[in-house]
C-alpha atoms as a printed R data frame, in Angstrom:
    type eleno elety resid chain resno      x       y       z
1   ATOM     1    CA   MET     A     1 22.124   8.455   8.703
2   ATOM     2    CA   HIS     A     2 19.328   6.663   9.989
3   ATOM     3    CA   SER     A     3 19.258   2.879   9.138
4   ATOM     4    CA   THR     A     4 16.506   0.348   8.866
5   ATOM     5    CA   ASN     A     5 18.937  -2.741   8.412
6   ATOM     6    CA   TYR     A     6 18.922  -5.698  10.539
7   ATOM     7    CA   ARG     A     7 21.499  -8.427  10.851
8   ATOM     8    CA   ASP     A     8 20.380 -12.109  10.831
9   ATOM     9    CA   THR     A     9 17.029 -11.559  11.386
10  ATOM    10    CA   LEU     A    10 13.807 -12.584   9.900
11  ATOM    11    CA   VAL     A    11 10.934 -10.062   9.756
12  ATOM    12    CA   THR     A    12  7.789 -12.549   9.975
13  ATOM    13    CA   VAL     A    13  4.984 -12.023   8.098
14  ATOM    14    CA   SER     A    14  2.074 -10.068   9.911
15  ATOM    15    CA   ALA     A    15 -0.237 -11.850  12.101
16  ATOM    16    CA   ASP     A    16 -3.209 -10.756  10.538
17  ATOM    17    CA   CYS     A    17 -1.732 -11.038   6.767
18  ATOM    18    CA   PRO     A    18 -4.843 -11.845   4.815
19  ATOM    19    CA   VAL     A    19 -3.100 -14.828   2.560
20  ATOM    20    CA   ALA     A    20 -1.554 -18.079   3.097
21  ATOM    21    CA   THR     A    21  1.363 -18.047   0.669
22  ATOM    22    CA   GLY     A    22  3.870 -15.823  -0.703
23  ATOM    23    CA   THR     A    23  2.003 -14.095  -3.161
24  ATOM    24    CA   ILE     A    24  3.142 -11.673  -6.488
25  ATOM    25    CA   PRO     A    25  1.695  -8.086  -6.227
26  ATOM    26    CA   GLU     A    26 -0.147  -7.726  -9.479
27  ATOM    27    CA   LYS     A    27 -0.771  -3.862  -9.755
28  ATOM    28    CA   HIS     A    28  2.205  -2.179 -11.458
29  ATOM    29    CA   GLY     A    29  3.667   0.937  -9.645
30  ATOM    30    CA   THR     A    30  2.961   0.223  -6.265
31  ATOM    31    CA   ILE     A    31  5.361  -0.040  -3.697
32  ATOM    32    CA   ALA     A    32  4.811  -3.959  -3.259
33  ATOM    33    CA   ALA     A    33  5.089  -4.179  -6.984
34  ATOM    34    CA   VAL     A    34  8.608  -2.239  -7.012
35  ATOM    35    CA   GLU     A    35  9.944  -3.879  -4.037
36  ATOM    36    CA   TYR     A    36  9.532  -7.357  -5.334
37  ATOM    37    CA   GLY     A    37 11.029  -6.487  -8.575
38  ATOM    38    CA   LEU     A    38 13.944  -5.208  -6.767
39  ATOM    39    CA   LEU     A    39 14.200  -8.156  -4.610
40  ATOM    40    CA   ALA     A    40 14.349 -10.559  -7.472
41  ATOM    41    CA   GLN     A    41 17.699 -11.645  -7.124
42  ATOM    42    CA   PRO     A    42 17.892 -12.662  -3.309
43  ATOM    43    CA   TYR     A    43 20.611 -11.160  -1.284
44  ATOM    44    CA   ALA     A    44 21.848  -8.355  -3.229
45  ATOM    45    CA   MET     A    45 20.811  -5.355  -1.508
46  ATOM    46    CA   THR     A    46 20.213  -4.079   1.941
47  ATOM    47    CA   SER     A    47 17.189  -2.920   3.383
48  ATOM    48    CA   ASP     A    48 18.379   0.594   3.064
49  ATOM    49    CA   ASP     A    49 19.374  -0.094  -0.485
50  ATOM    50    CA   LEU     A    50 15.490  -1.392  -1.206
51  ATOM    51    CA   LEU     A    51 13.783   1.740   0.431
52  ATOM    52    CA   PHE     A    52 15.840   4.238  -1.376
53  ATOM    53    CA   GLU     A    53 15.727   2.324  -4.701
54  ATOM    54    CA   THR     A    54 11.718   2.017  -4.468
55  ATOM    55    CA   HIS     A    55 11.801   5.744  -3.473
56  ATOM    56    CA   ARG     A    56 13.468   6.796  -6.768
57  ATOM    57    CA   ALA     A    57 11.611   4.272  -8.640
58  ATOM    58    CA   ARG     A    58  8.392   6.121  -7.630
59  ATOM    59    CA   GLY     A    59  9.655   9.361  -8.480
60  ATOM    60    CA   GLY     A    60 11.692  10.559  -5.775
61  ATOM    61    CA   ASP     A    61 14.740  12.838  -6.317
62  ATOM    62    CA   GLN     A    62 16.236  13.105  -2.960
63  ATOM    63    CA   SER     A    63 19.503  12.113  -2.581
64  ATOM    64    CA   ARG     A    64 20.481   8.792  -0.483
65  ATOM    65    CA   GLU     A    65 21.877  11.184   2.516
66  ATOM    66    CA   GLU     A    66 18.963  13.616   2.307
67  ATOM    67    CA   PHE     A    67 16.527  10.433   2.498
68  ATOM    68    CA   PHE     A    68 17.725   8.564   5.081
69  ATOM    69    CA   ALA     A    69 18.571  12.231   7.083
70  ATOM    70    CA   ARG     A    70 15.018  11.601   8.647
71  ATOM    71    CA   PRO     A    71 14.238   8.201   9.972
72  ATOM    72    CA   GLN     A    72 12.530   6.017   7.775
73  ATOM    73    CA   ALA     A    73  9.803   3.023   8.444
74  ATOM    74    CA   CYS     A    74 11.977  -0.781   8.225
75  ATOM    75    CA   LEU     A    75 10.762  -3.438   6.421
76  ATOM    76    CA   ARG     A    76  8.437  -4.831   9.482
77  ATOM    77    CA   ALA     A    77  5.937  -2.075   7.669
78  ATOM    78    CA   SER     A    78  6.439  -3.373   4.030
79  ATOM    79    CA   PRO     A    79  3.142  -4.117   2.077
80  ATOM    80    CA   LEU     A    80  4.913  -7.724   1.158
81  ATOM    81    CA   VAL     A    81  5.192  -8.594   4.990
82  ATOM    82    CA   LYS     A    82  1.561  -7.100   5.708
83  ATOM    83    CA   GLN     A    83 -0.345  -7.978   2.665
84  ATOM    84    CA   PHE     A    84  1.182 -10.457   0.641
85  ATOM    85    CA   GLY     A    85  2.956 -13.624   2.667
86  ATOM    86    CA   TRP     A    86  6.520 -12.723   2.606
87  ATOM    87    CA   GLY     A    87  9.012 -12.671   5.250
88  ATOM    88    CA   VAL     A    88 12.030 -10.479   4.992
89  ATOM    89    CA   HIS     A    89 15.417 -12.317   5.756
90  ATOM    90    CA   HIS     A    90 18.457 -10.244   6.875
91  ATOM    91    CA   ASP     A    91 21.657 -12.318   6.130
92  ATOM    92    CA   GLY     A    92 25.077 -11.472   8.858
93  ATOM    93    CA   GLU     A    93 25.665  -8.555   6.321
94  ATOM    94    CA   GLY     A    94 22.458  -7.089   6.557
95  ATOM    95    CA   ARG     A    95 21.554  -7.977   2.478
96  ATOM    96    CA   ILE     A    96 17.743  -9.435   2.223
97  ATOM    97    CA   ALA     A    97 15.628 -11.816   0.559
98  ATOM    98    CA   LEU     A    98 12.160 -12.928   0.473
99  ATOM    99    CA   VAL     A    99 10.915 -16.088   1.903
100 ATOM   100    CA   GLY     A   100  7.372 -17.214   1.562
101 ATOM   101    CA   ILE     A   101  5.130 -17.941   4.396
102 ATOM   102    CA   GLU     A   102  4.434 -21.443   3.238
103 ATOM   103    CA   SER     A   103  8.432 -22.311   2.298
104 ATOM   104    CA   ASP     A   104 10.227 -24.897   4.320
105 ATOM   105    CA   VAL     A   105 13.013 -22.183   4.281
106 ATOM   106    CA   TYR     A   106 10.512 -19.852   6.585
107 ATOM   107    CA   ARG     A   107  9.702 -22.711   8.912
108 ATOM   108    CA   ARG     A   108 13.366 -23.496   9.510
109 ATOM   109    CA   MET     A   109 14.094 -20.030   9.994
110 ATOM   110    CA   LEU     A   110 11.452 -19.709  12.457
111 ATOM   111    CA   ASP     A   111 12.788 -22.923  14.234
112 ATOM   112    CA   ASP     A   112 16.472 -21.641  14.227
113 ATOM   113    CA   PRO     A   113 17.402 -19.837  17.135
114 ATOM   114    CA   THR     A   114 20.405 -18.450  15.867
115 ATOM   115    CA   VAL     A   115 18.048 -16.067  13.503
116 ATOM   116    CA   ALA     A   116 16.073 -13.349  15.273
117 ATOM   117    CA   LYS     A   117 12.751 -12.872  14.829
118 ATOM   118    CA   THR     A   118 11.030  -9.602  14.707
119 ATOM   119    CA   PRO     A   119  7.440  -9.686  13.403
120 ATOM   120    CA   GLY     A   120  5.624  -7.586  10.397
121 ATOM   121    CA   MET     A   121  3.301  -4.822  11.449
122 ATOM   122    CA   ARG     A   122 -0.184  -5.376  11.798
123 ATOM   123    CA   SER     A   123 -2.380  -3.703   9.200
124 ATOM   124    CA   LYS     A   124 -5.270  -3.138  11.951
125 ATOM   125    CA   ARG     A   125 -4.982  -2.459  15.423
126 ATOM   126    CA   ALA     A   126 -5.513  -5.690  17.795
């Protein structure tokens, strides 16, 4: 089974993200809106949990084992990271929370040497 979970890592907002603050996705039913809704409670699920629950919420009928039998894109490719100004923090147990790019928490995590950083994927080629 393939996994998308990180530990003690901040997925930073994509360099070409068009917004300067964490923005709530407004279009109901989109991947961004579903992910945002599922992450309303910080550190309640892992990246794998989020991806699978998003898949199910959007009509997917595969079992978790079937879903992760093939590699899945990690949260570096999430529209929350690429378009809506949210970083994703993975704690020591792999549980995740959204962190707005404008927040003091985001800036502290960027400066914290104990938190690994991995950049969100760009929407366009450089």
